[in-house]
PDB file of C-alpha atoms and ligand atoms in Angstrom:
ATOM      1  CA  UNK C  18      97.033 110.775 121.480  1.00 91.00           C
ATOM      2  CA  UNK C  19      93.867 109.243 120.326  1.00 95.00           C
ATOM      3  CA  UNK C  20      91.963 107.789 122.989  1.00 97.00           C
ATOM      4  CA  UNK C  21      89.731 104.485 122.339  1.00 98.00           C
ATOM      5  CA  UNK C  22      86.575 103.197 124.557  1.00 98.00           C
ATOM      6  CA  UNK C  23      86.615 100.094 124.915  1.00 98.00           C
ATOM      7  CA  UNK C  24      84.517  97.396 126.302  1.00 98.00           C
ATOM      8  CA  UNK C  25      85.859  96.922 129.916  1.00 98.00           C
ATOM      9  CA  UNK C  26      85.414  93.052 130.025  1.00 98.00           C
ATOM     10  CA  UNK C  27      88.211  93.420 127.581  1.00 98.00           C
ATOM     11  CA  UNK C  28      90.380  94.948 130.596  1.00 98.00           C
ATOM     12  CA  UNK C  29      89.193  91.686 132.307  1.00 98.00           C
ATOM     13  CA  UNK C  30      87.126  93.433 134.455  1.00 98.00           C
ATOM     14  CA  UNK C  31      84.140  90.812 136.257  1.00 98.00           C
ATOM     15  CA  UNK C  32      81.279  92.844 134.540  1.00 98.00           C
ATOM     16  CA  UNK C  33      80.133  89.940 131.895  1.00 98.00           C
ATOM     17  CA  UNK C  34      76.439  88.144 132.257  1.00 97.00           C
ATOM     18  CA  UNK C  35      78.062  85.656 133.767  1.00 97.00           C
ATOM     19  CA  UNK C  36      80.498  87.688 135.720  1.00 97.00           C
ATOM     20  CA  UNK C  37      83.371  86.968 134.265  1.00 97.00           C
ATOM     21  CA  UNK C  38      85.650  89.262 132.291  1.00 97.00           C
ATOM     22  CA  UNK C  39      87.195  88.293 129.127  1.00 97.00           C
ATOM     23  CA  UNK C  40      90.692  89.986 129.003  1.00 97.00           C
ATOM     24  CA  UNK C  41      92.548  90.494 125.698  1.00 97.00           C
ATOM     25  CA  UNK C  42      96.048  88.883 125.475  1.00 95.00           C
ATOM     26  CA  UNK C  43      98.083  90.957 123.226  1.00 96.00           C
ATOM     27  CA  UNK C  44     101.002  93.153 123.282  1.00 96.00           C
ATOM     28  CA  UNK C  45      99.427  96.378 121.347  1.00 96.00           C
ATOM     29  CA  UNK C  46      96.644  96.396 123.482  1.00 97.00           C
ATOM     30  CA  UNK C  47      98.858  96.152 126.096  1.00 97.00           C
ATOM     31  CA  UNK C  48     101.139  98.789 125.014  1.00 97.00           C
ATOM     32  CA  UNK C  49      97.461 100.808 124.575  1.00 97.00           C
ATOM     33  CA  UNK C  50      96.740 100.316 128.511  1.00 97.00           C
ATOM     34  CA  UNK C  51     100.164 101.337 129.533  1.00 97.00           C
ATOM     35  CA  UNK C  52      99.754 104.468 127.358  1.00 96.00           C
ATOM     36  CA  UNK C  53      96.470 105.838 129.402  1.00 96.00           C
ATOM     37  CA  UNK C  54      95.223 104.755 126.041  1.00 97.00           C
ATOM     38  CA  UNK C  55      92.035 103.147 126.881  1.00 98.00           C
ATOM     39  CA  UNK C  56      88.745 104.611 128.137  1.00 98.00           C
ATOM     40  CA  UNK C  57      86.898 101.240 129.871  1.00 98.00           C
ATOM     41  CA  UNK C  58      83.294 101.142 129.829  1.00 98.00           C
ATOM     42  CA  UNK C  59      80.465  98.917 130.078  1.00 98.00           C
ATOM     43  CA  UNK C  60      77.387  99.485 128.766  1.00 98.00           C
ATOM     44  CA  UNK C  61      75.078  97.104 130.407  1.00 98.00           C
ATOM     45  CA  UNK C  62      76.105  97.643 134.037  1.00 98.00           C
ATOM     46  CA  UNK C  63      76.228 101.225 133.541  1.00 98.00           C
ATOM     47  CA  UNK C  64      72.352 101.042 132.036  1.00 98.00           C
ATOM     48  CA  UNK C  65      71.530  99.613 135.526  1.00 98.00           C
ATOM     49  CA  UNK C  66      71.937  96.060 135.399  1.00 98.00           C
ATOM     50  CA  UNK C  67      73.322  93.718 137.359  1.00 98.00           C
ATOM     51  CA  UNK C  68      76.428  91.449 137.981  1.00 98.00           C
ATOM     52  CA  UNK C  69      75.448  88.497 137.056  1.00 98.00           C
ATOM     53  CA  UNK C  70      72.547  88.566 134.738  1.00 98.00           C
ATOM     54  CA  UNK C  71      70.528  86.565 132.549  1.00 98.00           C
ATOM     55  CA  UNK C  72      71.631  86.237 128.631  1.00 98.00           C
ATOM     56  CA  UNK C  73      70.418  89.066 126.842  1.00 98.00           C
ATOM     57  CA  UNK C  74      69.935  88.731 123.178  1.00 98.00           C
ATOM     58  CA  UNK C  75      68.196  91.066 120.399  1.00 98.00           C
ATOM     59  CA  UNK C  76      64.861  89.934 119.157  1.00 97.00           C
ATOM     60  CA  UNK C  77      62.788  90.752 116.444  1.00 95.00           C
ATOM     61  CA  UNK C  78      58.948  92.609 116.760  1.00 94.00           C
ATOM     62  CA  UNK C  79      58.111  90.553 113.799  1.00 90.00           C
ATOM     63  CA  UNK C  80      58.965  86.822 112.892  1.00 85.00           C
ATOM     64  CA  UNK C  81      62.045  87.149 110.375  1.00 83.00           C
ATOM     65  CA  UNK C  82      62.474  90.801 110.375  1.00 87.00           C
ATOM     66  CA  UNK C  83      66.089  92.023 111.333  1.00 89.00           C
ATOM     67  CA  UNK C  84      67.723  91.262 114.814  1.00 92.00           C
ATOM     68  CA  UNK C  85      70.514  93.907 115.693  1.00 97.00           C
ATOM     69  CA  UNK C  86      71.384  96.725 117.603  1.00 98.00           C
ATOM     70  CA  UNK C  87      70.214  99.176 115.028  1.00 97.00           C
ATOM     71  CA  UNK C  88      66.844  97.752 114.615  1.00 97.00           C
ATOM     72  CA  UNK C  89      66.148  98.704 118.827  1.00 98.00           C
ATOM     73  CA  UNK C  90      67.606 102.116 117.683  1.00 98.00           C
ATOM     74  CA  UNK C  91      64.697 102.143 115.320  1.00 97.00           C
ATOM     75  CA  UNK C  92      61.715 100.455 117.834  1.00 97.00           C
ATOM     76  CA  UNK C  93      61.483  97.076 115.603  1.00 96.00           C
ATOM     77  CA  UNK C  94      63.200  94.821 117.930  1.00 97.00           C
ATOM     78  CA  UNK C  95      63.208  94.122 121.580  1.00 98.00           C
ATOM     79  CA  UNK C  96      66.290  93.053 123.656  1.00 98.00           C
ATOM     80  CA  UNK C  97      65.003  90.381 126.157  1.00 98.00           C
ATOM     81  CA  UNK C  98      66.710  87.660 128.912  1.00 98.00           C
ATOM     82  CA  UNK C  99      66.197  84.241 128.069  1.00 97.00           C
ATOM     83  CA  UNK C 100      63.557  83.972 130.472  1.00 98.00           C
ATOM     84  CA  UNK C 101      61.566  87.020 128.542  1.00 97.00           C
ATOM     85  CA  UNK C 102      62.128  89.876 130.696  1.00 98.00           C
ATOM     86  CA  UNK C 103      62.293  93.025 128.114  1.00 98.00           C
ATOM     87  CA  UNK C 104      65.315  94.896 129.266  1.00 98.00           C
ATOM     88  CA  UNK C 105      65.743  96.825 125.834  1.00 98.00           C
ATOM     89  CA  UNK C 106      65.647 100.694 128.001  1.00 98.00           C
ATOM     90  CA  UNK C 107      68.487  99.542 130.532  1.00 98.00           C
ATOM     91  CA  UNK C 108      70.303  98.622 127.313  1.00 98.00           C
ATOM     92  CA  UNK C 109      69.389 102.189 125.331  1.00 98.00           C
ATOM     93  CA  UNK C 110      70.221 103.971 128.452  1.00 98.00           C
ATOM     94  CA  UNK C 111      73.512 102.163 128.524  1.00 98.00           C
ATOM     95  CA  UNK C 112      74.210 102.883 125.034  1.00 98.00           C
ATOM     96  CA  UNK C 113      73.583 106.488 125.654  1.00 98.00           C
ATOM     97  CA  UNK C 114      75.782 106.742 128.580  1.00 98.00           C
ATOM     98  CA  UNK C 115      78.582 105.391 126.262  1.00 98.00           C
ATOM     99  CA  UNK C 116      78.733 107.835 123.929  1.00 98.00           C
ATOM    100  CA  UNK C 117      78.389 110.103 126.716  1.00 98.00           C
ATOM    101  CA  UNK C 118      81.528 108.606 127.783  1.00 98.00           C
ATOM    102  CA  UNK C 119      83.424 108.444 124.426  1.00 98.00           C
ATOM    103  CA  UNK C 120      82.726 112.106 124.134  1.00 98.00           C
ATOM    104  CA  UNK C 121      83.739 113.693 127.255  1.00 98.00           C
ATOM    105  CA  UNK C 122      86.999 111.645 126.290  1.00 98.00           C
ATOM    106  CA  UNK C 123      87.260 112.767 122.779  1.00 97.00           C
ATOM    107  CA  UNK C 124      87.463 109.057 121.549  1.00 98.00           C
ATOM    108  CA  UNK C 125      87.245 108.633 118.068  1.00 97.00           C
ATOM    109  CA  UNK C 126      87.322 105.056 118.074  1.00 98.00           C
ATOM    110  CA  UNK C 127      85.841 102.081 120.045  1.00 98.00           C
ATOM    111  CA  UNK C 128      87.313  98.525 120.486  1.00 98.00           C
ATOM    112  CA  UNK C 129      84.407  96.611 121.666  1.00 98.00           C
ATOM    113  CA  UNK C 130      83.723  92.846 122.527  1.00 98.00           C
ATOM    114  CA  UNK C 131      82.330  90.891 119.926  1.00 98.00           C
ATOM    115  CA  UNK C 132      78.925  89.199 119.770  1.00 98.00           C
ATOM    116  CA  UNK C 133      77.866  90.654 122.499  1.00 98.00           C
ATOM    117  CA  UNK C 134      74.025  92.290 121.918  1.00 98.00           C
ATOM    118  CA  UNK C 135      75.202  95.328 123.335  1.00 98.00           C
ATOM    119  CA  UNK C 136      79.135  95.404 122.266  1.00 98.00           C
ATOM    120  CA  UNK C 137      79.055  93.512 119.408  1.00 98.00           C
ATOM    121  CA  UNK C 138      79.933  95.007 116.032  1.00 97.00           C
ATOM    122  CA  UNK C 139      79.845  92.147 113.290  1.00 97.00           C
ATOM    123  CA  UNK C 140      77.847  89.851 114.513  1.00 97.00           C
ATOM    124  CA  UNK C 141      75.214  89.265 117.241  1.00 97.00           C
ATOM    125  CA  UNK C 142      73.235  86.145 118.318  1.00 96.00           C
ATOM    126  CA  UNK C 143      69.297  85.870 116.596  1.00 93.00           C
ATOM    127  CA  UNK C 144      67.483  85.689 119.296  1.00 94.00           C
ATOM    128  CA  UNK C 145      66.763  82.397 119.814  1.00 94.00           C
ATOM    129  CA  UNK C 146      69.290  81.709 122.555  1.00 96.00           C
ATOM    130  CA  UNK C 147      70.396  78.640 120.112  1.00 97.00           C
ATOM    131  CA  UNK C 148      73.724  79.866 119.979  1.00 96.00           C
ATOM    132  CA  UNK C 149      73.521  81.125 116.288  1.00 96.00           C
ATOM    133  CA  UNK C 150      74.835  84.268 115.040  1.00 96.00           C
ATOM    134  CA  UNK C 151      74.269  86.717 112.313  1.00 94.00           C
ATOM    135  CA  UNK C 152      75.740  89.940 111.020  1.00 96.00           C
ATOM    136  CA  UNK C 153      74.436  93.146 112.723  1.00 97.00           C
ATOM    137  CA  UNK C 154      76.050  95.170 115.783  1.00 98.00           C
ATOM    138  CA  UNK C 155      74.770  95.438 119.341  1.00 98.00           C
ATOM    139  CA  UNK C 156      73.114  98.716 120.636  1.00 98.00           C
ATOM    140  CA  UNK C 157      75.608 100.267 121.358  1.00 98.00           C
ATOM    141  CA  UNK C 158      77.923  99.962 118.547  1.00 98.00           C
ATOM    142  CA  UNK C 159      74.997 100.593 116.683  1.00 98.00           C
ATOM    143  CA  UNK C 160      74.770 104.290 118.024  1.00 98.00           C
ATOM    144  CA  UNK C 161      78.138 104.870 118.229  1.00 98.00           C
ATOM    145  CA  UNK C 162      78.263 104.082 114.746  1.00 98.00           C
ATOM    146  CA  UNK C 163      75.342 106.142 113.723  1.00 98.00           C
ATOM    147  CA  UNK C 164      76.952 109.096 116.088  1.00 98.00           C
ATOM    148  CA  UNK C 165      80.489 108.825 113.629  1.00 98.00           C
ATOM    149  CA  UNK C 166      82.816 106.492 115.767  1.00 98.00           C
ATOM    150  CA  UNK C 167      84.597 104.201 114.628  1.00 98.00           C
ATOM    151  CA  UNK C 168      83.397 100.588 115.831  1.00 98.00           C
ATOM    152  CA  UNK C 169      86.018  97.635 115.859  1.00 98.00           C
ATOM    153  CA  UNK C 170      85.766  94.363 117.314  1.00 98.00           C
ATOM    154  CA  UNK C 171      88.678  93.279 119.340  1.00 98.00           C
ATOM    155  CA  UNK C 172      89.330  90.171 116.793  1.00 97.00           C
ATOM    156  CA  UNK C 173      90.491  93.264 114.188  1.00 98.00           C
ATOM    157  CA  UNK C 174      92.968  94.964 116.231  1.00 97.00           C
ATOM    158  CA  UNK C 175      95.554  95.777 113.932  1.00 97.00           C
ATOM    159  CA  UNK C 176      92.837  97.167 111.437  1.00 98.00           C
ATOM    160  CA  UNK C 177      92.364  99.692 114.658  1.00 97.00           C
ATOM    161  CA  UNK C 178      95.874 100.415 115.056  1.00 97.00           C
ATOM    162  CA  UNK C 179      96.467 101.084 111.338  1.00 97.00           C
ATOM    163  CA  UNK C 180      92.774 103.598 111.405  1.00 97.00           C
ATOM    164  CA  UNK C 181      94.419 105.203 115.021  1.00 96.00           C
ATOM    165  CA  UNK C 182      97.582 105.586 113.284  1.00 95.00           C
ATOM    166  CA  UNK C 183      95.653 107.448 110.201  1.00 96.00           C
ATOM    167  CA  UNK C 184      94.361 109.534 112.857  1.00 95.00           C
ATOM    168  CA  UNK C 185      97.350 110.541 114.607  1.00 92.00           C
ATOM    169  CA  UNK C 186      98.999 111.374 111.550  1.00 92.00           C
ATOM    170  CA  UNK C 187      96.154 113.222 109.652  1.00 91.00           C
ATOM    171  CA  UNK C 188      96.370 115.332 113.276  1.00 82.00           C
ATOM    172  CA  UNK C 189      99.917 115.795 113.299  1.00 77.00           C
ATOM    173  CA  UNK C 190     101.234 119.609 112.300  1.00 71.00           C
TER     174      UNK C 190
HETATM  175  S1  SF4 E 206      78.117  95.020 127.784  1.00 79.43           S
HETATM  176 FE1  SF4 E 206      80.019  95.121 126.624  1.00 79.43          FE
HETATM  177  S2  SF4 E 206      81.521  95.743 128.186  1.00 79.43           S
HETATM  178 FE2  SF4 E 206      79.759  95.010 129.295  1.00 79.43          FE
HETATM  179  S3  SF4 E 206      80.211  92.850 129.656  1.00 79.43           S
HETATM  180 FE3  SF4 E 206      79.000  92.959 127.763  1.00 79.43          FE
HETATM  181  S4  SF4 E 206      80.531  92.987 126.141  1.00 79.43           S
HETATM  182 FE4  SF4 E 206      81.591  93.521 128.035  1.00 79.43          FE
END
């Protein structure tokens, strides 16, 4: 069975900014949980930071240059709080100890919250805590992208049952 990390405010665990979880309604995932399925993990408590916490979002070194998870993988953005604070390491170190996570588990794939600067895999917010988004992924799906998992938000589960399926039955003898 393949295994899947997923973002565990998805499991409606209390780990959110605001400390509130956001649990997915749906029978598949369901079905998923029941099946010892689902590896839960949170990135930004598990980089050290707290429940709750200010709004993080990604923000550019340079006025107009790209906002997203993979441009703090490559130094030319900054995550910071809304009041400034630069907490770009706790969110690296969190990143980190997810793929740590995904691997000891042998998951291939990743079902992780949307929008979120650190979950996020379509689209983040800019940076200007204005409530705008763009396309880009957070940190984290950004290196577990680069590291050959397969990211999907948790508005696209069927396209990760149909890729799991793929899986199961490219495995199969
Ligand atoms: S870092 Fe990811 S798992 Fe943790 S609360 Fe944010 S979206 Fe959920």
């Amino acid at each position: 069975m393949e295994r899947v990390l997923v973002s565990s405010c998805l499991l409606g665990r209390p780990v959110r900014y605001d400390g509130a979880g956001k649990a997915v309604s749906d029978d598949l995932f369901a079905r998923w949980r029941a099946e010892g399925r689902l590896v839960p993990f949170c990135p930004e408590v598990s980089g050290g930071l707290s429940v709750p916490r200010p709004p993080a979002e990604i923000v550019p070194l340079s006025p107009g240059a790209r906002a997203d998870g993979d441009a703090v993988l490559d130094g030319s953005a900054r995550v910071l709080t809304d009041a400034g604070t630069d907490v770009t390491d706790a969110f690296l170190r969190g990143a980190r100890l997810a793929l740590s996570c995904a691997r000891r588990a042998g998951a291939r794939v990743a079902l992780l919250k949307e929008g979120s600067p650190s979950c996020g895999s379509r689209r983040v917010y800019d940076g200007t805590f204005t409530g705008r988004a763009v396309p880009g992924d957070g940190v984290t799906a950004a290196l577990l992208t680069r590291e050959g998992l397969h990211v999907f938000p948790e508005t696209e589960l069927d396209a990760a049952a149909a890729f799991l399926s793929r899986l199961e039955a490219s495995a199969a003898p």
